[in-house]
XYZ file of C-alpha atoms in Angstrom:
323
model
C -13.449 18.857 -34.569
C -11.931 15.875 -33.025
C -11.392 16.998 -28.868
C -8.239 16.697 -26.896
C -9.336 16.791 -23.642
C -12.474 16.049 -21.991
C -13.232 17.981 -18.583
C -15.309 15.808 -16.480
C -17.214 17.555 -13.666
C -19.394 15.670 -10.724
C -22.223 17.884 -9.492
C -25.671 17.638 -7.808
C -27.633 20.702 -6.778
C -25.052 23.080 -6.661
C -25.780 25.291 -9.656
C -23.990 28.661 -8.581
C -20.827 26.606 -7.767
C -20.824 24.883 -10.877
C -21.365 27.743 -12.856
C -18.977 29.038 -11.284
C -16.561 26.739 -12.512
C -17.827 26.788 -15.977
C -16.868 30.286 -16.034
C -13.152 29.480 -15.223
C -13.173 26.743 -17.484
C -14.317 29.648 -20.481
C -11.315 31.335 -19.441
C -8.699 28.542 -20.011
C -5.778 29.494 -22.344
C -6.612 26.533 -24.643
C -8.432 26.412 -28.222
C -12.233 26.267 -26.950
C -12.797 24.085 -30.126
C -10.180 21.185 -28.266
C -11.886 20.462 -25.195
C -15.297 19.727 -23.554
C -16.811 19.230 -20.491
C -19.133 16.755 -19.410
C -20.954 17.488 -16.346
C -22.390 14.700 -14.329
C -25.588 14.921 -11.851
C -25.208 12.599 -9.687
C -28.927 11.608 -9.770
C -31.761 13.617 -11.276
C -31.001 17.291 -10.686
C -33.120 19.836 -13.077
C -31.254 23.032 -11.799
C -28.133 21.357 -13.077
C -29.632 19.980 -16.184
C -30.755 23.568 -16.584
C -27.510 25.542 -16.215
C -25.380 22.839 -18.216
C -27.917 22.872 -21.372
C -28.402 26.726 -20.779
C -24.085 26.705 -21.147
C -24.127 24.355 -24.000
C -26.071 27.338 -26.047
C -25.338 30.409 -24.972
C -21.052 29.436 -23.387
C -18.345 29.573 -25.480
C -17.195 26.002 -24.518
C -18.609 22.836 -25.913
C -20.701 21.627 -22.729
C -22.819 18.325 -22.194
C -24.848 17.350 -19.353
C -25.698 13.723 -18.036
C -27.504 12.149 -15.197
C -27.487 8.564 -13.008
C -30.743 7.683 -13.024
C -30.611 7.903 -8.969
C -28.179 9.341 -7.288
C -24.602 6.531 -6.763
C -21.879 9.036 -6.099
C -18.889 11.103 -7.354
C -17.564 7.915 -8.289
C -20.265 6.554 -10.349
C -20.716 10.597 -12.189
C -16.884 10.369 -13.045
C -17.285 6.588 -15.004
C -20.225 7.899 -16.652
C -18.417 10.935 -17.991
C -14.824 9.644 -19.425
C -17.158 6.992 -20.887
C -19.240 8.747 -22.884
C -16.154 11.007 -23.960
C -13.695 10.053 -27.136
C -11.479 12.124 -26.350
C -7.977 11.038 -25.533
C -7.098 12.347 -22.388
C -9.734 13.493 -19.715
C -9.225 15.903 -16.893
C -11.294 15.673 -13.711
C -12.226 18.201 -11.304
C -15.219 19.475 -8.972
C -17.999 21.848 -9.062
C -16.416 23.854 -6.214
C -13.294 24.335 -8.183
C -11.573 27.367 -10.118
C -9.490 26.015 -12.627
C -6.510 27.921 -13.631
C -6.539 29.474 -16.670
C -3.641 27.534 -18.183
C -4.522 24.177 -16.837
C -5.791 22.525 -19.667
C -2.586 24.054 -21.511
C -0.174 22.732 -18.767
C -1.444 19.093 -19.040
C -1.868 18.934 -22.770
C 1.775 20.375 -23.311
C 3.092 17.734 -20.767
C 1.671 14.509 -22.619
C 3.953 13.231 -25.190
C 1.524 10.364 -26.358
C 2.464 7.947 -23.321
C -0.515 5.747 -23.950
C -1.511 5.053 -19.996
C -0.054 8.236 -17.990
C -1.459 10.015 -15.332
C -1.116 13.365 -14.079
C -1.744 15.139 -10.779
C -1.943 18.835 -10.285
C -1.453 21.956 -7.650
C -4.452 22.599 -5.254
C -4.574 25.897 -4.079
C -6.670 26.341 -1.031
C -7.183 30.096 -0.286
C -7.317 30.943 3.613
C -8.122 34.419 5.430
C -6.541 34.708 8.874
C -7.102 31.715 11.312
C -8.809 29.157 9.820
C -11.960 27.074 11.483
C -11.081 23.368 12.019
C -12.406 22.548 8.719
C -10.940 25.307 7.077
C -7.608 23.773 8.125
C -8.869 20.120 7.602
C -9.641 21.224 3.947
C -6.349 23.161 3.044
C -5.010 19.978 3.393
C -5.920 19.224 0.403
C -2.850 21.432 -0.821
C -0.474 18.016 0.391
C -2.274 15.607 -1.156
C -0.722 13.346 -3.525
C -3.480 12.805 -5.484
C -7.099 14.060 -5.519
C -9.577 13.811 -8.470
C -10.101 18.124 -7.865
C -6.877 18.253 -10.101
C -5.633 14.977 -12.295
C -5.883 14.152 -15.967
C -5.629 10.366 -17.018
C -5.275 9.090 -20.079
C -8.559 7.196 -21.346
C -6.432 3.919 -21.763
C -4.935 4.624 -17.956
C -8.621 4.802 -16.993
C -9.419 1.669 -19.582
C -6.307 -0.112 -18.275
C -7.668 -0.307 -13.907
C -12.127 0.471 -15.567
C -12.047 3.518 -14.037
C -13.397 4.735 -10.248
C -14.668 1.871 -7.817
C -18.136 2.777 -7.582
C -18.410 1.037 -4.414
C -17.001 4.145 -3.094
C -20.702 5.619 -2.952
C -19.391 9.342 -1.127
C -16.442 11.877 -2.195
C -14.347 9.974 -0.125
C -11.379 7.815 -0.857
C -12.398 7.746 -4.142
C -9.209 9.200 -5.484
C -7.203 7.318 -3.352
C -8.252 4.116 -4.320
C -7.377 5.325 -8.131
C -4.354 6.463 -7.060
C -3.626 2.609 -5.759
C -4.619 0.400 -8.729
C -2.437 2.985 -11.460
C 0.376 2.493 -8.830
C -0.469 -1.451 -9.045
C -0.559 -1.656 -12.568
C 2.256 0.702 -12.866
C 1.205 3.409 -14.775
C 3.420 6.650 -14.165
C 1.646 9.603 -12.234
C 3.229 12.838 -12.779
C 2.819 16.171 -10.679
C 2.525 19.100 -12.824
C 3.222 21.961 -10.114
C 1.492 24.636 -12.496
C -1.067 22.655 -13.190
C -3.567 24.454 -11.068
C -6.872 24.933 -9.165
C -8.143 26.992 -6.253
C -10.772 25.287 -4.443
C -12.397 27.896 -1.949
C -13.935 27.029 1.168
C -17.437 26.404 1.381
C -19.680 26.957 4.378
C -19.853 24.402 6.909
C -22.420 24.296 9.693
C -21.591 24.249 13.392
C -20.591 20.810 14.309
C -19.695 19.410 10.458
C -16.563 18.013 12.053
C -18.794 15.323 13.586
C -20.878 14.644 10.499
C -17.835 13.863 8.417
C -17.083 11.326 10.822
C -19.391 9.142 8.488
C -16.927 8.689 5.669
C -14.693 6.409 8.432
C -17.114 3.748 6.290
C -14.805 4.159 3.198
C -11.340 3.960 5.476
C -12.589 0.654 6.136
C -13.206 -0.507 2.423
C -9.658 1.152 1.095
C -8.111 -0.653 4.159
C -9.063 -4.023 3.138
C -8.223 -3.409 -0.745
C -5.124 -2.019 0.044
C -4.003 -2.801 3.453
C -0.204 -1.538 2.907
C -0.757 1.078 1.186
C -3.431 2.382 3.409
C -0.859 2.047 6.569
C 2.015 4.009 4.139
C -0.249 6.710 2.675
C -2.914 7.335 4.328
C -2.932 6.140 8.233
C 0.173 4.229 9.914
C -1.910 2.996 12.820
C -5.105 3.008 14.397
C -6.686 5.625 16.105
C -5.623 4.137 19.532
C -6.277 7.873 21.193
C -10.048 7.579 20.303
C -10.429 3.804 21.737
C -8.518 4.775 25.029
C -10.998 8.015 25.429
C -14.014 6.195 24.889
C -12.869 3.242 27.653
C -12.309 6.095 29.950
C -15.537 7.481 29.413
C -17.489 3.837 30.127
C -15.489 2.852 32.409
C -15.966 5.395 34.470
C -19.715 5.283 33.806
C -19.775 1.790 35.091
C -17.331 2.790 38.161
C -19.827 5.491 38.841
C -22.929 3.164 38.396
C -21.134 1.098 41.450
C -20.805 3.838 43.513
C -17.410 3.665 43.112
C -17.117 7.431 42.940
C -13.267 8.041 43.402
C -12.455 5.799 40.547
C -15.288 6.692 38.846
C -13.803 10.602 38.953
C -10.136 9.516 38.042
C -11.197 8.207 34.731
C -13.240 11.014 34.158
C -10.772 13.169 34.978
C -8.410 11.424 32.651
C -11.237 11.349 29.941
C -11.797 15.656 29.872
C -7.572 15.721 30.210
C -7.336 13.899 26.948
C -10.542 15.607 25.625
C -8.564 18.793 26.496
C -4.914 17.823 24.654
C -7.121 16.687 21.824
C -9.029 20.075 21.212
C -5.602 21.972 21.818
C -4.356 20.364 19.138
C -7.394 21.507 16.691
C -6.909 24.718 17.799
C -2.926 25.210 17.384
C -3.070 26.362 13.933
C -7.212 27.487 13.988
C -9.237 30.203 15.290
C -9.443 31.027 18.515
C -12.522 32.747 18.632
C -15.326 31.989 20.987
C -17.899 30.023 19.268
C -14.983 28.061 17.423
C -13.505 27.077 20.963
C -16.687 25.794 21.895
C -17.151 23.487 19.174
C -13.979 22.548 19.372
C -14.091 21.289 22.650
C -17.895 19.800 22.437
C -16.696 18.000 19.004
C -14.010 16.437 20.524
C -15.558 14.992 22.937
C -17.613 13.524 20.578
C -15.712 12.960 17.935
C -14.215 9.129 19.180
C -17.615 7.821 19.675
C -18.833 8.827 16.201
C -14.932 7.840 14.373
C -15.306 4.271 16.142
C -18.413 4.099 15.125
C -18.202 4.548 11.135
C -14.945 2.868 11.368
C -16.661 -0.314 13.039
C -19.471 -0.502 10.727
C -17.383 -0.120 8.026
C -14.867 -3.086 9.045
C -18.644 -4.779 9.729
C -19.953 -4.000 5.907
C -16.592 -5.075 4.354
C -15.825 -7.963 6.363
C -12.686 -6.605 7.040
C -10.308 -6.366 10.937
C -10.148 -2.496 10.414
C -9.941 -0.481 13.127
């Protein structure tokens, strides 16, 4: 039987998530024999090769399983998967998903054979209590525009702007950057409110906050594709807070190198002030328990140095003024 929809799912060795999602997917309220879903290791992964051919014989959904031949990112899995699908219309999400059980329904009931259309769906992230810093960071998924956890393109959408930038070589900005070349070429993008998927949570180690500081390398690259749109969308101005902390900071290094200790303990001063405001705010609408305090306050002070960082190496790799 000819399929409708083609579910495309990134993954790389994370086989309990995935399944996971597979499980949700088995649920859907949609004819099993209609759709399929392609997962995608991103790079050679034999606990994923094992649960997605294990599924393709023993699930009641139609799965497949492919691999890059080293591992390129998200990105890269994504093309691979609407490629090798015929399907006309393929819905993305994420191995740390839960699809809705009437999400393939939703989308395929809102298409009226609009050749290049795009649609966006409902994330649903669900929080317990006070939320750690990237807890919050991550419910913010819920105002996104658009995010490749929940859309559905049409393959001659995807055809129309050849699919995700693979320069984009993390699960970062990815989306956005799709999001900006249908909006160039003016294909319509649609939110379908009960189109739907929770994404829980996952565990994040103490500090993560300063790890993701990394992905500042694919601000830089959307930035110079899409300066505009970057400035309307996603940041209106530089982070001017983090370059005034870190001048502070050396400043009074070098004031303090010259002995000049009274200025040198003014701009310190100033420094842990702003160091201060900037963990408050993390900590407005986030836990307030001990250990989270504590990283909150250690990861903002480290926080500029590592942001300024990514961001200049990225404006570096690009060739591109971002900062």
């Amino acid at each position: 039987m000819e399929k409708k929809i083609t579910v495309v799912i990134p993954s790389y060795q994370r086989p309990e998530l995935l399944s996971r999602c597979l499980r949700a997917l088995e649920d859907q309220e949609f004819d099993k024999s209609a759709f399929e879903v392609i997962v995608v290791s991103d790079g050679p992964d034999k606990y994923t090769r094992q649960l997605a051919c294990s599924w393709k014989y023993a699930g009641l959904i139609d799965v497949r399983y492919l691999a890059l031949p080293v591992k390129k990112g998200p990105a890269a899995a994504r093309n691979a998967g609407w490629r090798a699908s015929d399907a006309p219309m393929i819905a993305f999400t994420d191995d740390d998903t839960i699809p809705d059980p009437y999400w393939l329904q939703t989308v395929w009931h809102a298409w009226k054979g609009e050749p290049a259309i795009v649609y966006t769906g409902q994330v649903i992230v669900p929080l317990k209590g006070r939320p750690t810093d990237y807890e919050w960071n991550t419910a913010q998924l819920e105002k996104a525009e658009f995010v490749t956890a929940n859309c559905a393109c049409t393959r001659e959408a995807l055809e129309l702007v050849n699919g995700f930038d693979e320069s984009f070589e993390a699960a970062w900005r990815e989306d956005s950057d799709l999001e900006f070349r249908l909006l160039q070429q003016q294909v319509p993008i649609y939110h379908l409110k009960n189109a739907i998927v929770l994404h829980p949570v996952r565990k994040a180690g103490w500090g993560v906050s300063i790890r993701e500081q990394r992905k500042n390398v694919f601000n830089a690259l959307l930035y110079k594709k899409f300066p505009r749109l970057y400035r309307e969308k996603i940041q209106r101005s530089p982070t001017w807070n983090y370059y005034l902390m870190i001048f502070l900071f050396i400043l009074g290094v070098v004031f303090a190198l010259n002995e000049a200790y009274t200025g040198s303990a003014v701009l310190f001063g100033a420094w842990l002030l702003m160091i201060g405001l900037f963990a408050g705010r993390r900590l407005k609408h986030t836990s307030h328990a001990t250990s989270h305090v504590l990283e909150m306050i250690v990861t903002s002070a480290a926080i500029p140095f590592a942001a300024t960082y990514w961001s200049l190496y990225g404006a570096w790799r690009y060739k591109v003024l971002y900062l």
